[in-house]
Amino acid sequence: MIQLTPHMRILVAVEPQDFRRGIDGLCRVCREVLEADPAGGSVFVFRSKRGTAIRVLTYDGRGFWLCHLRLSQGRFRHWPGQKGAARCELLAHQLQVLLAGGDPEATRAAPLWRPIVAAGAM
C-alpha cells in the first residue's frame, strides 16, 4: 500500500510521456530526464500526452509500484512546472490536489517548517 506522507520527495515530469512505456521505460526517464534514482524512495509523477491520465511510480524497498489514474471524461487541466524545465517538486498535499483534478500550485497550506523564535529574541 502506498501512503503519501509530508516527508516524501515527489518529482513531477513536466513534459508528457508516452504511456506505452512500462516500469523500465519510466525508470529510464527518471534517471536520464529527471536525473534521480528511481529506486531511491522518491515518488515520480507522469502525465500522458493527451492529458487524460497520470502515472505514479515509486519504489518501496521490495519492488516498484506503478499506479495509473485515467479520467473517464475530461483532462487534467493543471500541470505543475515551467516550460523548458524537466521536473518540478511537489509537496504531498499538492499531489493529492493534482490527483483530484485541481491546481496544485494554487493550494494554500501552512509551511512544513517555520523557524522558532525564542521569547524576547525580538
mmCIF file of N, CA and C in Angstrom:
data_model
loop_
_atom_site.group_PDB
_atom_site.id
_atom_site.type_symbol
_atom_site.label_atom_id
_atom_site.label_comp_id
_atom_site.label_asym_id
_atom_site.label_seq_id
_atom_site.Cartn_x
_atom_site.Cartn_y
_atom_site.Cartn_z
ATOM 1 N N MET A 1 0.844 -1.180 0.000
ATOM 2 C CA MET A 1 0.000 0.000 0.000
ATOM 3 C C MET A 1 0.881 1.233 0.000
ATOM 4 N N ILE A 2 0.545 2.190 -0.835
ATOM 5 C CA ILE A 2 1.281 3.439 -0.903
ATOM 6 C C ILE A 2 0.536 4.488 -0.091
ATOM 7 N N GLN A 3 1.286 5.173 0.746
ATOM 8 C CA GLN A 3 0.712 6.262 1.519
ATOM 9 C C GLN A 3 1.579 7.493 1.311
ATOM 10 N N LEU A 4 0.973 8.599 0.937
ATOM 11 C CA LEU A 4 1.716 9.842 0.760
ATOM 12 C C LEU A 4 1.908 10.499 2.114
ATOM 13 N N THR A 5 3.158 10.800 2.437
ATOM 14 C CA THR A 5 3.461 11.459 3.696
ATOM 15 C C THR A 5 4.199 12.762 3.417
ATOM 16 N N PRO A 6 4.142 13.720 4.329
ATOM 17 C CA PRO A 6 4.761 15.024 4.080
ATOM 18 C C PRO A 6 6.272 14.984 3.843
ATOM 19 N N HIS A 7 6.948 13.979 4.332
ATOM 20 C CA HIS A 7 8.400 13.946 4.161
ATOM 21 C C HIS A 7 8.855 13.318 2.842
ATOM 22 N N MET A 8 7.924 12.817 2.031
ATOM 23 C CA MET A 8 8.289 12.187 0.758
ATOM 24 C C MET A 8 8.735 13.232 -0.264
ATOM 25 N N ARG A 9 9.709 12.858 -1.061
ATOM 26 C CA ARG A 9 10.145 13.699 -2.172
ATOM 27 C C ARG A 9 9.327 13.297 -3.392
ATOM 28 N N ILE A 10 8.603 14.261 -3.958
ATOM 29 C CA ILE A 10 7.723 13.999 -5.093
ATOM 30 C C ILE A 10 8.228 14.806 -6.282
ATOM 31 N N LEU A 11 8.634 14.100 -7.332
ATOM 32 C CA LEU A 11 9.146 14.735 -8.540
ATOM 33 C C LEU A 11 8.146 14.538 -9.671
ATOM 34 N N VAL A 12 7.833 15.614 -10.352
ATOM 35 C CA VAL A 12 6.869 15.592 -11.445
ATOM 36 C C VAL A 12 7.597 15.854 -12.754
ATOM 37 N N ALA A 13 7.399 14.995 -13.736
ATOM 38 C CA ALA A 13 7.934 15.223 -15.072
ATOM 39 C C ALA A 13 7.057 16.280 -15.739
ATOM 40 N N VAL A 14 7.655 17.390 -16.127
ATOM 41 C CA VAL A 14 6.893 18.495 -16.695
ATOM 42 C C VAL A 14 6.350 18.136 -18.070
ATOM 43 N N GLU A 15 7.176 17.506 -18.894
ATOM 44 C CA GLU A 15 6.754 17.139 -20.245
ATOM 45 C C GLU A 15 5.930 15.846 -20.222
ATOM 46 N N PRO A 16 4.912 15.732 -21.068
ATOM 47 C CA PRO A 16 4.122 14.494 -21.133
ATOM 48 C C PRO A 16 4.973 13.313 -21.594
ATOM 49 N N GLN A 17 4.568 12.115 -21.188
ATOM 50 C CA GLN A 17 5.307 10.900 -21.504
ATOM 51 C C GLN A 17 4.444 9.942 -22.317
ATOM 52 N N ASP A 18 5.124 9.073 -23.031
ATOM 53 C CA ASP A 18 4.463 8.024 -23.800
ATOM 54 C C ASP A 18 4.105 6.903 -22.826
ATOM 55 N N PHE A 19 2.827 6.661 -22.617
ATOM 56 C CA PHE A 19 2.403 5.665 -21.633
ATOM 57 C C PHE A 19 2.473 4.237 -22.161
ATOM 58 N N ARG A 20 3.005 4.042 -23.350
ATOM 59 C CA ARG A 20 3.280 2.674 -23.784
ATOM 60 C C ARG A 20 4.483 2.121 -23.037
ATOM 61 N N ARG A 21 5.234 3.015 -22.428
ATOM 62 C CA ARG A 21 6.367 2.591 -21.596
ATOM 63 C C ARG A 21 5.835 1.963 -20.321
ATOM 64 N N GLY A 22 6.536 0.960 -19.870
ATOM 65 C CA GLY A 22 6.184 0.335 -18.606
ATOM 66 C C GLY A 22 7.093 0.855 -17.502
ATOM 67 N N ILE A 23 7.274 0.047 -16.484
ATOM 68 C CA ILE A 23 8.095 0.433 -15.348
ATOM 69 C C ILE A 23 9.531 0.707 -15.787
ATOM 70 N N ASP A 24 10.109 -0.169 -16.599
ATOM 71 C CA ASP A 24 11.501 0.014 -17.010
ATOM 72 C C ASP A 24 11.684 1.289 -17.828
ATOM 73 N N GLY A 25 10.762 1.585 -18.716
ATOM 74 C CA GLY A 25 10.847 2.803 -19.519
ATOM 75 C C GLY A 25 10.724 4.057 -18.676
ATOM 76 N N LEU A 26 9.822 4.040 -17.695
ATOM 77 C CA LEU A 26 9.668 5.195 -16.812
ATOM 78 C C LEU A 26 10.870 5.336 -15.878
ATOM 79 N N CYS A 27 11.469 4.216 -15.475
ATOM 80 C CA CYS A 27 12.702 4.282 -14.672
ATOM 81 C C CYS A 27 13.819 4.947 -15.473
ATOM 82 N N ARG A 28 13.876 4.664 -16.749
ATOM 83 C CA ARG A 28 14.877 5.290 -17.611
ATOM 84 C C ARG A 28 14.638 6.798 -17.687
ATOM 85 N N VAL A 29 13.381 7.213 -17.774
ATOM 86 C CA VAL A 29 13.046 8.644 -17.771
ATOM 87 C C VAL A 29 13.477 9.280 -16.447
ATOM 88 N N CYS A 30 13.273 8.571 -15.352
ATOM 89 C CA CYS A 30 13.689 9.084 -14.043
ATOM 90 C C CYS A 30 15.194 9.351 -14.011
ATOM 91 N N ARG A 31 15.963 8.387 -14.509
ATOM 92 C CA ARG A 31 17.421 8.534 -14.490
ATOM 93 C C ARG A 31 17.923 9.582 -15.474
ATOM 94 N N GLU A 32 17.443 9.522 -16.715
ATOM 95 C CA GLU A 32 18.014 10.346 -17.773
ATOM 96 C C GLU A 32 17.417 11.749 -17.861
ATOM 97 N N VAL A 33 16.134 11.883 -17.646
ATOM 98 C CA VAL A 33 15.481 13.187 -17.803
ATOM 99 C C VAL A 33 15.338 13.900 -16.463
ATOM 100 N N LEU A 34 14.852 13.182 -15.461
ATOM 101 C CA LEU A 34 14.627 13.795 -14.154
ATOM 102 C C LEU A 34 15.877 13.795 -13.278
ATOM 103 N N GLU A 35 16.894 13.054 -13.713
ATOM 104 C CA GLU A 35 18.177 12.973 -13.009
ATOM 105 C C GLU A 35 18.011 12.564 -11.547
ATOM 106 N N ALA A 36 17.264 11.491 -11.340
ATOM 107 C CA ALA A 36 17.027 10.975 -9.998
ATOM 108 C C ALA A 36 17.034 9.450 -10.051
ATOM 109 N N ASP A 37 17.394 8.832 -8.930
ATOM 110 C CA ASP A 37 17.424 7.378 -8.825
ATOM 111 C C ASP A 37 16.009 6.859 -8.609
ATOM 112 N N PRO A 38 15.483 6.057 -9.532
ATOM 113 C CA PRO A 38 14.113 5.567 -9.368
ATOM 114 C C PRO A 38 13.943 4.635 -8.164
ATOM 115 N N ALA A 39 15.025 4.034 -7.692
ATOM 116 C CA ALA A 39 14.953 3.146 -6.528
ATOM 117 C C ALA A 39 15.347 3.875 -5.248
ATOM 118 N N GLY A 40 15.365 5.192 -5.281
ATOM 119 C CA GLY A 40 15.793 5.976 -4.131
ATOM 120 C C GLY A 40 14.692 6.319 -3.155
ATOM 121 N N GLY A 41 13.473 5.889 -3.405
ATOM 122 C CA GLY A 41 12.379 6.160 -2.476
ATOM 123 C C GLY A 41 11.538 7.370 -2.833
ATOM 124 N N SER A 42 11.900 8.096 -3.880
ATOM 125 C CA SER A 42 11.093 9.245 -4.313
ATOM 126 C C SER A 42 9.836 8.762 -5.022
ATOM 127 N N VAL A 43 8.879 9.644 -5.124
ATOM 128 C CA VAL A 43 7.650 9.385 -5.863
ATOM 129 C C VAL A 43 7.733 10.181 -7.154
ATOM 130 N N PHE A 44 7.514 9.525 -8.291
ATOM 131 C CA PHE A 44 7.603 10.161 -9.597
ATOM 132 C C PHE A 44 6.225 10.208 -10.230
ATOM 133 N N VAL A 45 5.881 11.352 -10.810
ATOM 134 C CA VAL A 45 4.551 11.549 -11.380
ATOM 135 C C VAL A 45 4.704 11.925 -12.852
ATOM 136 N N PHE A 46 3.928 11.252 -13.705
ATOM 137 C CA PHE A 46 3.977 11.463 -15.147
ATOM 138 C C PHE A 46 2.577 11.702 -15.685
ATOM 139 N N ARG A 47 2.481 12.488 -16.755
ATOM 140 C CA ARG A 47 1.206 12.764 -17.413
ATOM 141 C C ARG A 47 1.248 12.205 -18.820
ATOM 142 N N SER A 48 0.122 11.706 -19.299
ATOM 143 C CA SER A 48 0.051 11.190 -20.668
ATOM 144 C C SER A 48 0.040 12.358 -21.655
ATOM 145 N N LYS A 49 0.330 12.043 -22.906
ATOM 146 C CA LYS A 49 0.377 13.081 -23.938
ATOM 147 C C LYS A 49 -0.974 13.761 -24.135
ATOM 148 N N ARG A 50 -2.055 13.022 -24.003
ATOM 149 C CA ARG A 50 -3.391 13.600 -24.168
ATOM 150 C C ARG A 50 -3.876 14.310 -22.906
ATOM 151 N N GLY A 51 -3.190 14.100 -21.795
ATOM 152 C CA GLY A 51 -3.590 14.759 -20.555
ATOM 153 C C GLY A 51 -4.772 14.118 -19.866
ATOM 154 N N THR A 52 -5.091 12.887 -20.236
ATOM 155 C CA THR A 52 -6.239 12.210 -19.625
ATOM 156 C C THR A 52 -5.828 11.213 -18.550
ATOM 157 N N ALA A 53 -4.521 11.004 -18.369
ATOM 158 C CA ALA A 53 -4.061 10.001 -17.406
ATOM 159 C C ALA A 53 -2.794 10.468 -16.700
ATOM 160 N N ILE A 54 -2.624 9.950 -15.502
ATOM 161 C CA ILE A 54 -1.441 10.200 -14.688
ATOM 162 C C ILE A 54 -0.914 8.859 -14.214
ATOM 163 N N ARG A 55 0.408 8.723 -14.193
ATOM 164 C CA ARG A 55 1.049 7.546 -13.605
ATOM 165 C C ARG A 55 1.957 7.990 -12.478
ATOM 166 N N VAL A 56 1.941 7.206 -11.410
ATOM 167 C CA VAL A 56 2.783 7.454 -10.248
ATOM 168 C C VAL A 56 3.669 6.229 -10.068
ATOM 169 N N LEU A 57 4.977 6.457 -9.996
ATOM 170 C CA LEU A 57 5.960 5.385 -9.858
ATOM 171 C C LEU A 57 6.754 5.600 -8.585
ATOM 172 N N THR A 58 6.914 4.549 -7.795
ATOM 173 C CA THR A 58 7.744 4.627 -6.601
ATOM 174 C C THR A 58 8.303 3.249 -6.281
ATOM 175 N N TYR A 59 9.342 3.240 -5.486
ATOM 176 C CA TYR A 59 9.997 2.002 -5.068
ATOM 177 C C TYR A 59 9.859 1.900 -3.555
ATOM 178 N N ASP A 60 9.381 0.760 -3.056
ATOM 179 C CA ASP A 60 9.142 0.621 -1.615
ATOM 180 C C ASP A 60 10.182 -0.220 -0.884
ATOM 181 N N GLY A 61 11.282 -0.554 -1.536
ATOM 182 C CA GLY A 61 12.314 -1.369 -0.898
ATOM 183 C C GLY A 61 12.261 -2.824 -1.337
ATOM 184 N N ARG A 62 11.103 -3.270 -1.809
ATOM 185 C CA ARG A 62 10.948 -4.645 -2.299
ATOM 186 C C ARG A 62 10.718 -4.690 -3.787
ATOM 187 N N GLY A 63 10.120 -3.616 -4.311
ATOM 188 C CA GLY A 63 9.791 -3.582 -5.725
ATOM 189 C C GLY A 63 9.144 -2.264 -6.095
ATOM 190 N N PHE A 64 8.843 -2.112 -7.369
ATOM 191 C CA PHE A 64 8.243 -0.881 -7.874
ATOM 192 C C PHE A 64 6.728 -0.951 -7.830
ATOM 193 N N TRP A 65 6.130 0.177 -7.504
ATOM 194 C CA TRP A 65 4.693 0.374 -7.592
ATOM 195 C C TRP A 65 4.444 1.288 -8.776
ATOM 196 N N LEU A 66 3.511 0.931 -9.633
ATOM 197 C CA LEU A 66 3.104 1.785 -10.736
ATOM 198 C C LEU A 66 1.591 1.937 -10.660
ATOM 199 N N CYS A 67 1.152 3.144 -10.354
ATOM 200 C CA CYS A 67 -0.277 3.433 -10.252
ATOM 201 C C CYS A 67 -0.689 4.253 -11.462
ATOM 202 N N HIS A 68 -1.851 3.953 -11.994
ATOM 203 C CA HIS A 68 -2.342 4.611 -13.200
ATOM 204 C C HIS A 68 -3.739 5.144 -12.921
ATOM 205 N N LEU A 69 -3.940 6.431 -13.152
ATOM 206 C CA LEU A 69 -5.253 7.051 -12.995
ATOM 207 C C LEU A 69 -5.661 7.627 -14.347
ATOM 208 N N ARG A 70 -6.749 7.123 -14.913
ATOM 209 C CA ARG A 70 -7.258 7.647 -16.171
ATOM 210 C C ARG A 70 -8.650 8.206 -15.925
ATOM 211 N N LEU A 71 -8.843 9.439 -16.345
ATOM 212 C CA LEU A 71 -10.143 10.079 -16.183
ATOM 213 C C LEU A 71 -11.146 9.480 -17.162
ATOM 214 N N SER A 72 -12.369 9.310 -16.726
ATOM 215 C CA SER A 72 -13.401 8.789 -17.622
ATOM 216 C C SER A 72 -13.882 9.860 -18.590
ATOM 217 N N GLN A 73 -13.757 11.122 -18.200
ATOM 218 C CA GLN A 73 -14.056 12.219 -19.110
ATOM 219 C C GLN A 73 -13.254 13.442 -18.696
ATOM 220 N N GLY A 74 -12.915 14.259 -19.658
ATOM 221 C CA GLY A 74 -12.137 15.458 -19.384
ATOM 222 C C GLY A 74 -10.634 15.181 -19.345
ATOM 223 N N ARG A 75 -9.891 16.212 -18.984
ATOM 224 C CA ARG A 75 -8.432 16.138 -18.918
ATOM 225 C C ARG A 75 -7.939 16.813 -17.651
ATOM 226 N N PHE A 76 -6.716 16.519 -17.300
ATOM 227 C CA PHE A 76 -6.070 17.229 -16.207
ATOM 228 C C PHE A 76 -5.679 18.601 -16.752
ATOM 229 N N ARG A 77 -6.361 19.640 -16.302
ATOM 230 C CA ARG A 77 -6.146 20.983 -16.841
ATOM 231 C C ARG A 77 -4.901 21.646 -16.274
ATOM 232 N N HIS A 78 -4.573 21.342 -15.054
ATOM 233 C CA HIS A 78 -3.442 21.996 -14.398
ATOM 234 C C HIS A 78 -2.277 21.009 -14.302
ATOM 235 N N TRP A 79 -1.121 21.448 -14.734
ATOM 236 C CA TRP A 79 0.073 20.617 -14.611
ATOM 237 C C TRP A 79 1.195 21.499 -14.118
ATOM 238 N N PRO A 80 1.883 21.086 -13.045
ATOM 239 C CA PRO A 80 2.920 21.937 -12.455
ATOM 240 C C PRO A 80 4.173 22.019 -13.319
ATOM 241 N N GLY A 81 4.941 23.049 -13.077
ATOM 242 C CA GLY A 81 6.219 23.209 -13.753
ATOM 243 C C GLY A 81 6.183 24.276 -14.816
ATOM 244 N N GLN A 82 7.374 24.617 -15.285
ATOM 245 C CA GLN A 82 7.519 25.639 -16.307
ATOM 246 C C GLN A 82 8.060 24.995 -17.569
ATOM 247 N N LYS A 83 7.644 25.520 -18.702
ATOM 248 C CA LYS A 83 8.161 25.019 -19.984
ATOM 249 C C LYS A 83 9.684 25.165 -19.985
ATOM 250 N N GLY A 84 10.350 24.163 -20.511
ATOM 251 C CA GLY A 84 11.802 24.172 -20.555
ATOM 252 C C GLY A 84 12.432 23.449 -19.376
ATOM 253 N N ALA A 85 11.686 23.329 -18.277
ATOM 254 C CA ALA A 85 12.188 22.598 -17.117
ATOM 255 C C ALA A 85 11.844 21.120 -17.298
ATOM 256 N N ALA A 86 12.719 20.255 -16.825
ATOM 257 C CA ALA A 86 12.472 18.818 -16.949
ATOM 258 C C ALA A 86 11.581 18.311 -15.821
ATOM 259 N N ARG A 87 11.708 18.917 -14.652
ATOM 260 C CA ARG A 87 10.954 18.422 -13.496
ATOM 261 C C ARG A 87 10.616 19.559 -12.561
ATOM 262 N N CYS A 88 9.703 19.275 -11.654
ATOM 263 C CA CYS A 88 9.421 20.173 -10.540
ATOM 264 C C CYS A 88 9.074 19.304 -9.339
ATOM 265 N N GLU A 89 9.166 19.881 -8.172
ATOM 266 C CA GLU A 89 8.860 19.136 -6.950
ATOM 267 C C GLU A 89 7.530 19.605 -6.381
ATOM 268 N N LEU A 90 6.795 18.658 -5.834
ATOM 269 C CA LEU A 90 5.535 18.958 -5.171
ATOM 270 C C LEU A 90 5.586 18.468 -3.740
ATOM 271 N N LEU A 91 4.729 19.025 -2.912
ATOM 272 C CA LEU A 91 4.516 18.516 -1.564
ATOM 273 C C LEU A 91 3.390 17.487 -1.627
ATOM 274 N N ALA A 92 3.274 16.667 -0.599
ATOM 275 C CA ALA A 92 2.285 15.579 -0.603
ATOM 276 C C ALA A 92 0.867 16.104 -0.782
ATOM 277 N N HIS A 93 0.518 17.193 -0.112
ATOM 278 C CA HIS A 93 -0.849 17.711 -0.254
ATOM 279 C C HIS A 93 -1.086 18.274 -1.657
ATOM 280 N N GLN A 94 -0.034 18.782 -2.309
ATOM 281 C CA GLN A 94 -0.183 19.272 -3.667
ATOM 282 C C GLN A 94 -0.431 18.131 -4.648
ATOM 283 N N LEU A 95 0.234 16.987 -4.420
ATOM 284 C CA LEU A 95 -0.023 15.824 -5.279
ATOM 285 C C LEU A 95 -1.454 15.339 -5.115
ATOM 286 N N GLN A 96 -1.966 15.368 -3.911
ATOM 287 C CA GLN A 96 -3.346 14.945 -3.695
ATOM 288 C C GLN A 96 -4.323 15.868 -4.432
ATOM 289 N N VAL A 97 -4.028 17.164 -4.441
ATOM 290 C CA VAL A 97 -4.870 18.115 -5.179
ATOM 291 C C VAL A 97 -4.776 17.839 -6.676
ATOM 292 N N LEU A 98 -3.553 17.565 -7.176
ATOM 293 C CA LEU A 98 -3.371 17.264 -8.593
ATOM 294 C C LEU A 98 -4.148 16.019 -8.997
ATOM 295 N N LEU A 99 -4.087 14.972 -8.184
ATOM 296 C CA LEU A 99 -4.794 13.732 -8.485
ATOM 297 C C LEU A 99 -6.313 13.920 -8.453
ATOM 298 N N ALA A 100 -6.780 14.913 -7.703
ATOM 299 C CA ALA A 100 -8.214 15.208 -7.652
ATOM 300 C C ALA A 100 -8.648 16.130 -8.787
ATOM 301 N N GLY A 101 -7.691 16.521 -9.653
ATOM 302 C CA GLY A 101 -8.026 17.360 -10.795
ATOM 303 C C GLY A 101 -7.884 18.843 -10.541
ATOM 304 N N GLY A 102 -7.297 19.218 -9.423
ATOM 305 C CA GLY A 102 -7.147 20.632 -9.094
ATOM 306 C C GLY A 102 -5.783 21.186 -9.470
ATOM 307 N N ASP A 103 -5.569 22.441 -9.135
ATOM 308 C CA ASP A 103 -4.317 23.135 -9.409
ATOM 309 C C ASP A 103 -3.432 23.060 -8.176
ATOM 310 N N PRO A 104 -2.354 22.267 -8.211
ATOM 311 C CA PRO A 104 -1.515 22.103 -7.028
ATOM 312 C C PRO A 104 -0.765 23.365 -6.635
ATOM 313 N N GLU A 105 -0.560 24.273 -7.573
ATOM 314 C CA GLU A 105 0.179 25.492 -7.263
ATOM 315 C C GLU A 105 -0.714 26.550 -6.622
ATOM 316 N N ALA A 106 -2.018 26.326 -6.606
ATOM 317 C CA ALA A 106 -2.948 27.286 -6.020
ATOM 318 C C ALA A 106 -3.336 26.923 -4.590
ATOM 319 N N THR A 107 -2.765 25.846 -4.055
ATOM 320 C CA THR A 107 -3.114 25.450 -2.686
ATOM 321 C C THR A 107 -2.428 26.375 -1.696
ATOM 322 N N ARG A 108 -3.119 26.639 -0.627
ATOM 323 C CA ARG A 108 -2.550 27.480 0.428
ATOM 324 C C ARG A 108 -2.564 26.674 1.719
ATOM 325 N N ALA A 109 -1.431 26.127 2.029
ATOM 326 C CA ALA A 109 -1.320 25.341 3.257
ATOM 327 C C ALA A 109 -0.211 25.934 4.117
ATOM 328 N N ALA A 110 -0.238 25.597 5.365
ATOM 329 C CA ALA A 110 0.814 26.060 6.267
ATOM 330 C C ALA A 110 2.153 25.487 5.808
ATOM 331 N N PRO A 111 3.228 26.259 5.936
ATOM 332 C CA PRO A 111 4.536 25.728 5.537
ATOM 333 C C PRO A 111 4.927 24.541 6.404
ATOM 334 N N LEU A 112 5.707 23.634 5.810
ATOM 335 C CA LEU A 112 6.137 22.456 6.559
ATOM 336 C C LEU A 112 7.071 22.799 7.696
ATOM 337 N N TRP A 113 7.813 23.885 7.539
ATOM 338 C CA TRP A 113 8.800 24.248 8.543
ATOM 339 C C TRP A 113 8.737 25.736 8.777
ATOM 340 N N ARG A 114 8.676 26.102 10.033
ATOM 341 C CA ARG A 114 8.702 27.514 10.405
ATOM 342 C C ARG A 114 9.780 27.696 11.459
ATOM 343 N N PRO A 115 10.593 28.751 11.349
ATOM 344 C CA PRO A 115 11.609 28.970 12.376
ATOM 345 C C PRO A 115 10.959 29.322 13.708
ATOM 346 N N ILE A 116 11.536 28.831 14.758
ATOM 347 C CA ILE A 116 11.031 29.131 16.098
ATOM 348 C C ILE A 116 11.846 30.295 16.645
ATOM 349 N N VAL A 117 11.146 31.305 17.051
ATOM 350 C CA VAL A 117 11.806 32.486 17.609
ATOM 351 C C VAL A 117 11.629 32.443 19.119
ATOM 352 N N ALA A 118 12.761 32.486 19.814
ATOM 353 C CA ALA A 118 12.709 32.459 21.279
ATOM 354 C C ALA A 118 12.067 33.725 21.807
ATOM 355 N N ALA A 119 11.332 33.601 22.913
ATOM 356 C CA ALA A 119 10.674 34.752 23.517
ATOM 357 C C ALA A 119 11.738 35.762 23.938
ATOM 358 N N GLY A 120 11.505 37.012 23.622
ATOM 359 C CA GLY A 120 12.443 38.063 23.986
ATOM 360 C C GLY A 120 13.580 38.230 23.007
ATOM 361 N N ALA A 121 13.642 37.399 21.974
ATOM 362 C CA ALA A 121 14.724 37.482 21.000
ATOM 363 C C ALA A 121 14.465 38.564 19.972
ATOM 364 N N MET A 122 13.285 39.132 19.996
ATOM 365 C CA MET A 122 12.962 40.167 19.013
ATOM 366 C C MET A 122 13.398 41.445 19.521
#
